[in-house]
PDB file of C-alpha atoms in Angstrom:
ATOM      1  CA  UNK A   1       2.843  12.423   6.366  1.00  0.00           C
ATOM      2  CA  UNK A   2       6.456  11.732   5.985  1.00  0.00           C
ATOM      3  CA  UNK A   3       7.239   8.175   4.981  1.00  0.00           C
ATOM      4  CA  UNK A   4      10.859   7.243   6.216  1.00  0.00           C
ATOM      5  CA  UNK A   5      13.429   7.812   4.170  1.00  0.00           C
ATOM      6  CA  UNK A   6      15.582   5.489   2.523  1.00  0.00           C
ATOM      7  CA  UNK A   7      18.216   3.540   3.644  1.00  0.00           C
ATOM      8  CA  UNK A   8      20.400   0.938   2.985  1.00  0.00           C
ATOM      9  CA  UNK A   9      19.188  -2.232   4.526  1.00  0.00           C
ATOM     10  CA  UNK A  10      22.952  -2.619   5.524  1.00  0.00           C
ATOM     11  CA  UNK A  11      22.698   0.923   7.707  1.00  0.00           C
ATOM     12  CA  UNK A  12      17.963   0.119   8.733  1.00  0.00           C
ATOM     13  CA  UNK A  13      19.303  -3.300  10.178  1.00  0.00           C
ATOM     14  CA  UNK A  14      21.667  -2.962  12.760  1.00  0.00           C
ATOM     15  CA  UNK A  15      20.592  -5.174  15.397  1.00  0.00           C
ATOM     16  CA  UNK A  16      20.986  -2.163  18.361  1.00  0.00           C
ATOM     17  CA  UNK A  17      18.630   0.295  16.006  1.00  0.00           C
ATOM     18  CA  UNK A  18      16.190  -2.972  15.560  1.00  0.00           C
ATOM     19  CA  UNK A  19      15.817  -3.184  18.901  1.00  0.00           C
ATOM     20  CA  UNK A  20      15.072   0.738  19.624  1.00  0.00           C
ATOM     21  CA  UNK A  21      12.719   1.115  17.568  1.00  0.00           C
ATOM     22  CA  UNK A  22      10.375  -1.558  18.831  1.00  0.00           C
ATOM     23  CA  UNK A  23       9.946   1.592  21.135  1.00  0.00           C
ATOM     24  CA  UNK A  24       7.620   3.159  18.717  1.00  0.00           C
ATOM     25  CA  UNK A  25       5.998  -0.824  18.155  1.00  0.00           C
ATOM     26  CA  UNK A  26       4.088  -1.455  15.200  1.00  0.00           C
ATOM     27  CA  UNK A  27       4.761   2.385  13.483  1.00  0.00           C
ATOM     28  CA  UNK A  28       8.371   1.631  13.000  1.00  0.00           C
ATOM     29  CA  UNK A  29       6.729  -2.064  11.070  1.00  0.00           C
ATOM     30  CA  UNK A  30       4.244   0.633   8.972  1.00  0.00           C
ATOM     31  CA  UNK A  31       6.419   3.682   8.297  1.00  0.00           C
ATOM     32  CA  UNK A  32       9.106   1.097   7.318  1.00  0.00           C
ATOM     33  CA  UNK A  33       9.570   0.208   3.304  1.00  0.00           C
ATOM     34  CA  UNK A  34      12.200  -2.085   3.258  1.00  0.00           C
ATOM     35  CA  UNK A  35      11.411  -5.675   3.240  1.00  0.00           C
ATOM     36  CA  UNK A  36      14.337  -6.918   4.523  1.00  0.00           C
ATOM     37  CA  UNK A  37      13.952  -4.074   7.238  1.00  0.00           C
ATOM     38  CA  UNK A  38      10.465  -4.969   8.398  1.00  0.00           C
ATOM     39  CA  UNK A  39      11.189  -9.093   8.510  1.00  0.00           C
ATOM     40  CA  UNK A  40      13.928  -8.213  11.452  1.00  0.00           C
ATOM     41  CA  UNK A  41      11.670  -5.695  13.055  1.00  0.00           C
ATOM     42  CA  UNK A  42       8.641  -8.434  12.498  1.00  0.00           C
ATOM     43  CA  UNK A  43      11.512 -11.073  14.261  1.00  0.00           C
ATOM     44  CA  UNK A  44      12.677  -8.719  17.131  1.00  0.00           C
ATOM     45  CA  UNK A  45       8.900  -8.050  17.694  1.00  0.00           C
ATOM     46  CA  UNK A  46       8.371 -11.771  17.657  1.00  0.00           C
ATOM     47  CA  UNK A  47      11.239 -11.602  19.624  1.00  0.00           C
ATOM     48  CA  UNK A  48      10.327  -9.481  22.378  1.00  0.00           C
ATOM     49  CA  UNK A  49       6.798 -11.100  23.346  1.00  0.00           C
ATOM     50  CA  UNK A  50       4.620  -7.769  21.825  1.00  0.00           C
ATOM     51  CA  UNK A  51       1.081  -8.120  20.437  1.00  0.00           C
ATOM     52  CA  UNK A  52       1.369 -11.939  19.667  1.00  0.00           C
ATOM     53  CA  UNK A  53      -1.234 -12.373  17.599  1.00  0.00           C
ATOM     54  CA  UNK A  54      -1.839 -10.124  15.947  1.00  0.00           C
ATOM     55  CA  UNK A  55       2.083 -10.830  14.861  1.00  0.00           C
ATOM     56  CA  UNK A  56       0.600 -14.469  13.557  1.00  0.00           C
ATOM     57  CA  UNK A  57      -1.796 -12.272   9.943  1.00  0.00           C
ATOM     58  CA  UNK A  58       0.969  -9.730   9.899  1.00  0.00           C
ATOM     59  CA  UNK A  59       3.678 -12.588   9.705  1.00  0.00           C
ATOM     60  CA  UNK A  60       1.027 -14.526   6.844  1.00  0.00           C
ATOM     61  CA  UNK A  61       0.660 -10.722   4.849  1.00  0.00           C
ATOM     62  CA  UNK A  62       3.927  -9.783   4.919  1.00  0.00           C
ATOM     63  CA  UNK A  63       4.643 -13.847   2.838  1.00  0.00           C
ATOM     64  CA  UNK A  64       1.743 -12.977   1.063  1.00  0.00           C
ATOM     65  CA  UNK A  65       3.163  -9.498   0.425  1.00  0.00           C
ATOM     66  CA  UNK A  66       6.922 -11.096  -0.271  1.00  0.00           C
ATOM     67  CA  UNK A  67       6.666 -13.969  -1.796  1.00  0.00           C
ATOM     68  CA  UNK A  68       9.974 -14.714  -3.808  1.00  0.00           C
ATOM     69  CA  UNK A  69      13.372 -16.336  -1.993  1.00  0.00           C
ATOM     70  CA  UNK A  70      15.554 -13.917  -4.668  1.00  0.00           C
ATOM     71  CA  UNK A  71      15.425 -10.386  -4.843  1.00  0.00           C
ATOM     72  CA  UNK A  72      12.369  -9.576  -3.489  1.00  0.00           C
ATOM     73  CA  UNK A  73       9.274  -8.161  -5.615  1.00  0.00           C
ATOM     74  CA  UNK A  74       5.986  -7.113  -3.831  1.00  0.00           C
ATOM     75  CA  UNK A  75       3.300  -8.091  -4.547  1.00  0.00           C
ATOM     76  CA  UNK A  76       0.778  -5.474  -3.137  1.00  0.00           C
ATOM     77  CA  UNK A  77       2.050  -2.607  -5.867  1.00  0.00           C
ATOM     78  CA  UNK A  78       2.235  -5.414  -8.571  1.00  0.00           C
ATOM     79  CA  UNK A  79      -1.564  -5.616  -7.515  1.00  0.00           C
ATOM     80  CA  UNK A  80      -1.691  -2.419  -8.179  1.00  0.00           C
ATOM     81  CA  UNK A  81      -0.023  -1.425 -11.410  1.00  0.00           C
ATOM     82  CA  UNK A  82      -1.919  -5.472 -11.762  1.00  0.00           C
ATOM     83  CA  UNK A  83      -5.615  -2.946 -11.107  1.00  0.00           C
ATOM     84  CA  UNK A  84      -4.893   0.317 -13.546  1.00  0.00           C
ATOM     85  CA  UNK A  85      -4.068  -2.840 -16.518  1.00  0.00           C
ATOM     86  CA  UNK A  86      -7.618  -3.648 -15.527  1.00  0.00           C
ATOM     87  CA  UNK A  87      -9.649  -0.385 -16.157  1.00  0.00           C
ATOM     88  CA  UNK A  88      -7.463   0.174 -19.929  1.00  0.00           C
ATOM     89  CA  UNK A  89      -8.142  -4.216 -20.402  1.00  0.00           C
ATOM     90  CA  UNK A  90     -12.034  -3.980 -19.880  1.00  0.00           C
ATOM     91  CA  UNK A  91     -12.746  -1.085 -21.351  1.00  0.00           C
ATOM     92  CA  UNK A  92     -14.061  -3.293 -24.798  1.00  0.00           C
ATOM     93  CA  UNK A  93     -17.410  -1.665 -26.946  1.00  0.00           C
ATOM     94  CA  UNK A  94     -19.161  -4.921 -26.708  1.00  0.00           C
ATOM     95  CA  UNK A  95     -18.057  -6.448 -22.396  1.00  0.00           C
ATOM     96  CA  UNK A  96     -18.846  -4.608 -19.853  1.00  0.00           C
ATOM     97  CA  UNK A  97     -16.720  -5.376 -16.396  1.00  0.00           C
ATOM     98  CA  UNK A  98     -16.145  -8.416 -14.692  1.00  0.00           C
ATOM     99  CA  UNK A  99     -16.137  -7.765 -10.884  1.00  0.00           C
ATOM    100  CA  UNK A 100     -14.511 -11.410 -10.560  1.00  0.00           C
ATOM    101  CA  UNK A 101     -10.836 -10.644 -11.593  1.00  0.00           C
ATOM    102  CA  UNK A 102     -10.594  -6.776  -9.525  1.00  0.00           C
ATOM    103  CA  UNK A 103     -12.091  -9.887  -6.970  1.00  0.00           C
ATOM    104  CA  UNK A 104      -9.310 -12.323  -8.101  1.00  0.00           C
ATOM    105  CA  UNK A 105      -6.994  -9.819  -7.930  1.00  0.00           C
ATOM    106  CA  UNK A 106      -6.932  -8.206  -4.108  1.00  0.00           C
ATOM    107  CA  UNK A 107      -7.745 -11.396  -3.701  1.00  0.00           C
ATOM    108  CA  UNK A 108      -3.901 -12.880  -4.086  1.00  0.00           C
ATOM    109  CA  UNK A 109      -3.346 -10.511  -1.974  1.00  0.00           C
ATOM    110  CA  UNK A 110      -4.713 -11.084   1.180  1.00  0.00           C
ATOM    111  CA  UNK A 111      -8.775  -9.786   0.937  1.00  0.00           C
ATOM    112  CA  UNK A 112     -10.383 -13.830   0.566  1.00  0.00           C
ATOM    113  CA  UNK A 113      -9.258 -14.091   4.133  1.00  0.00           C
ATOM    114  CA  UNK A 114     -11.286 -10.919   4.918  1.00  0.00           C
ATOM    115  CA  UNK A 115     -14.093 -11.902   7.368  1.00  0.00           C
ATOM    116  CA  UNK A 116     -16.039 -10.937  10.679  1.00  0.00           C
ATOM    117  CA  UNK A 117     -12.936 -10.954  12.252  1.00  0.00           C
ATOM    118  CA  UNK A 118     -11.849  -7.178  12.884  1.00  0.00           C
ATOM    119  CA  UNK A 119      -7.788  -7.589  14.035  1.00  0.00           C
ATOM    120  CA  UNK A 120      -7.328  -8.964  10.804  1.00  0.00           C
ATOM    121  CA  UNK A 121      -9.140  -6.802   9.125  1.00  0.00           C
ATOM    122  CA  UNK A 122      -6.930  -4.176  11.378  1.00  0.00           C
ATOM    123  CA  UNK A 123      -3.817  -5.503   9.489  1.00  0.00           C
ATOM    124  CA  UNK A 124      -5.000  -6.297   5.840  1.00  0.00           C
ATOM    125  CA  UNK A 125      -6.100  -2.199   6.404  1.00  0.00           C
ATOM    126  CA  UNK A 126      -3.051  -0.739   7.517  1.00  0.00           C
ATOM    127  CA  UNK A 127      -0.886  -2.758   5.376  1.00  0.00           C
ATOM    128  CA  UNK A 128      -2.382  -1.622   2.255  1.00  0.00           C
ATOM    129  CA  UNK A 129      -2.219   1.721   3.958  1.00  0.00           C
ATOM    130  CA  UNK A 130       0.964   0.787   3.554  1.00  0.00           C
ATOM    131  CA  UNK A 131       1.205   0.452   0.197  1.00  0.00           C
ATOM    132  CA  UNK A 132      -0.731   3.993  -0.639  1.00  0.00           C
ATOM    133  CA  UNK A 133       1.975   5.656   1.042  1.00  0.00           C
ATOM    134  CA  UNK A 134       4.854   3.772  -0.209  1.00  0.00           C
ATOM    135  CA  UNK A 135       3.226   3.914  -3.518  1.00  0.00           C
ATOM    136  CA  UNK A 136       2.953   7.932  -2.792  1.00  0.00           C
ATOM    137  CA  UNK A 137       6.781   8.831  -1.955  1.00  0.00           C
ATOM    138  CA  UNK A 138       7.856   6.831  -4.937  1.00  0.00           C
ATOM    139  CA  UNK A 139       6.490   8.718  -7.512  1.00  0.00           C
ATOM    140  CA  UNK A 140       7.459  11.740  -5.973  1.00  0.00           C
ATOM    141  CA  UNK A 141      11.581   9.527  -5.913  1.00  0.00           C
ATOM    142  CA  UNK A 142      10.190   9.255  -9.924  1.00  0.00           C
ATOM    143  CA  UNK A 143      12.503  11.851 -11.492  1.00  0.00           C
ATOM    144  CA  UNK A 144      10.618  10.576 -14.274  1.00  0.00           C
ATOM    145  CA  UNK A 145       6.921  11.347 -12.606  1.00  0.00           C
ATOM    146  CA  UNK A 146       7.920  14.250 -11.840  1.00  0.00           C
ATOM    147  CA  UNK A 147       9.085  15.686 -15.103  1.00  0.00           C
ATOM    148  CA  UNK A 148       6.771  17.928 -17.494  1.00  0.00           C
ATOM    149  CA  UNK A 149       7.650  16.592 -20.879  1.00  0.00           C
ATOM    150  CA  UNK A 150       9.885  14.423 -22.586  1.00  0.00           C
ATOM    151  CA  UNK A 151      12.009  14.852 -19.313  1.00  0.00           C
ATOM    152  CA  UNK A 152      12.174  18.677 -19.215  1.00  0.00           C
ATOM    153  CA  UNK A 153      10.999  20.771 -15.704  1.00  0.00           C
ATOM    154  CA  UNK A 154       9.381  19.928 -13.487  1.00  0.00           C
ATOM    155  CA  UNK A 155       5.815  19.625 -11.889  1.00  0.00           C
ATOM    156  CA  UNK A 156       5.578  22.355  -9.581  1.00  0.00           C
ATOM    157  CA  UNK A 157       4.640  20.453  -5.228  1.00  0.00           C
ATOM    158  CA  UNK A 158       1.519  20.950  -5.844  1.00  0.00           C
ATOM    159  CA  UNK A 159       0.859  19.621  -9.368  1.00  0.00           C
ATOM    160  CA  UNK A 160       2.600  16.849  -8.007  1.00  0.00           C
ATOM    161  CA  UNK A 161       0.692  16.217  -5.695  1.00  0.00           C
ATOM    162  CA  UNK A 162      -3.242  16.308  -8.317  1.00  0.00           C
ATOM    163  CA  UNK A 163      -1.327  14.145 -10.677  1.00  0.00           C
ATOM    164  CA  UNK A 164      -0.203  11.121  -7.808  1.00  0.00           C
ATOM    165  CA  UNK A 165      -4.259  11.957  -6.074  1.00  0.00           C
ATOM    166  CA  UNK A 166      -5.781  11.640  -9.584  1.00  0.00           C
ATOM    167  CA  UNK A 167      -4.531   8.494  -9.976  1.00  0.00           C
ATOM    168  CA  UNK A 168      -5.189   7.223  -6.654  1.00  0.00           C
ATOM    169  CA  UNK A 169      -8.251   7.794  -6.508  1.00  0.00           C
ATOM    170  CA  UNK A 170      -8.441   5.733 -10.175  1.00  0.00           C
ATOM    171  CA  UNK A 171      -7.322   3.332  -8.502  1.00  0.00           C
ATOM    172  CA  UNK A 172      -8.236   3.411  -5.169  1.00  0.00           C
ATOM    173  CA  UNK A 173     -12.425   4.272  -6.158  1.00  0.00           C
ATOM    174  CA  UNK A 174     -13.165   4.664  -9.794  1.00  0.00           C
ATOM    175  CA  UNK A 175     -11.856   1.201 -10.821  1.00  0.00           C
ATOM    176  CA  UNK A 176     -14.040  -0.281  -7.525  1.00  0.00           C
ATOM    177  CA  UNK A 177     -17.224   1.725  -8.251  1.00  0.00           C
ATOM    178  CA  UNK A 178     -16.502   0.385 -12.165  1.00  0.00           C
ATOM    179  CA  UNK A 179     -16.476  -2.919 -11.334  1.00  0.00           C
ATOM    180  CA  UNK A 180     -18.870  -2.901  -9.206  1.00  0.00           C
ATOM    181  CA  UNK A 181     -17.578  -3.390  -5.134  1.00  0.00           C
ATOM    182  CA  UNK A 182     -17.153  -0.440  -4.596  1.00  0.00           C
ATOM    183  CA  UNK A 183     -21.116  -1.976  -0.937  1.00  0.00           C
ATOM    184  CA  UNK A 184     -18.519  -4.199  -0.787  1.00  0.00           C
ATOM    185  CA  UNK A 185     -15.595  -5.996   1.862  1.00  0.00           C
ATOM    186  CA  UNK A 186     -13.904  -5.267  -1.438  1.00  0.00           C
ATOM    187  CA  UNK A 187     -14.165  -1.503  -0.071  1.00  0.00           C
ATOM    188  CA  UNK A 188     -11.185  -1.301   2.454  1.00  0.00           C
ATOM    189  CA  UNK A 189      -9.220  -1.289  -0.663  1.00  0.00           C
ATOM    190  CA  UNK A 190     -10.522   1.916  -1.314  1.00  0.00           C
ATOM    191  CA  UNK A 191     -10.608   2.416   2.148  1.00  0.00           C
ATOM    192  CA  UNK A 192      -6.802   2.081   2.872  1.00  0.00           C
ATOM    193  CA  UNK A 193      -5.973   3.950  -0.203  1.00  0.00           C
ATOM    194  CA  UNK A 194      -8.157   6.927   0.043  1.00  0.00           C
ATOM    195  CA  UNK A 195      -6.468   7.490   3.618  1.00  0.00           C
ATOM    196  CA  UNK A 196      -2.595   7.194   2.865  1.00  0.00           C
ATOM    197  CA  UNK A 197      -3.151   9.492   0.364  1.00  0.00           C
ATOM    198  CA  UNK A 198      -5.117  12.289   2.557  1.00  0.00           C
ATOM    199  CA  UNK A 199      -2.723  11.423   4.201  1.00  0.00           C
ATOM    200  CA  UNK A 200       0.672  12.234   2.800  1.00  0.00           C
ATOM    201  CA  UNK A 201      -1.174  15.543   1.322  1.00  0.00           C
ATOM    202  CA  UNK A 202      -3.544  16.789   3.661  1.00  0.00           C
ATOM    203  CA  UNK A 203      -3.818  19.897   2.036  1.00  0.00           C
ATOM    204  CA  UNK A 204      -6.007  18.127  -0.606  1.00  0.00           C
ATOM    205  CA  UNK A 205      -7.433  15.546   1.836  1.00  0.00           C
ATOM    206  CA  UNK A 206     -10.717  18.086   0.847  1.00  0.00           C
ATOM    207  CA  UNK A 207     -11.085  17.792  -2.466  1.00  0.00           C
ATOM    208  CA  UNK A 208     -10.221  14.363  -3.394  1.00  0.00           C
ATOM    209  CA  UNK A 209     -12.855  13.420  -0.898  1.00  0.00           C
ATOM    210  CA  UNK A 210     -15.172  15.981  -1.689  1.00  0.00           C
ATOM    211  CA  UNK A 211     -14.954  13.971  -5.770  1.00  0.00           C
ATOM    212  CA  UNK A 212     -15.211  10.807  -3.744  1.00  0.00           C
TER     213      UNK A 212
END
């Protein structure tokens, strides 16, 4: 599955382009990687009166994900890194992992409001799924990530997909299991990231899911 190629913000925010992309709302919102363009798409959807109730949730999650008024920071990408750090930090010999630490990371990106509301659940799922697509795309574009050693040589497409898959398995599956959260509301994190990886690399879906 392809993820929208990186464009300059000016190119992607052209008013005519934004209006044209409304024909594919809300899919266009979840195929776009640039925060400013996502904001423009959301604003246009509101202006056209599209999916008003859902957009209230999208905007709330947008504000959580991109809270900075300066250079845009992605709190969902930060959560990915924080989850990975938890694995390393909470691996001491004399203490077990504290579920509250992982819950805190995920609550900060919207899991604190996750209850029985199916609409909220669906939109949070889409946002975490978007994170998965974005992270996989960034890994593919990073020459350092795809190099074999010391920046020399490049991994084959299959080996790169396997390397990315190993990281997804850790972040999406193994760490929630380690923190005993795999059967809780936080399983949405696992489901969304697993689906994102499998949709990005369909040839690896069977092997990835077989190791869940």
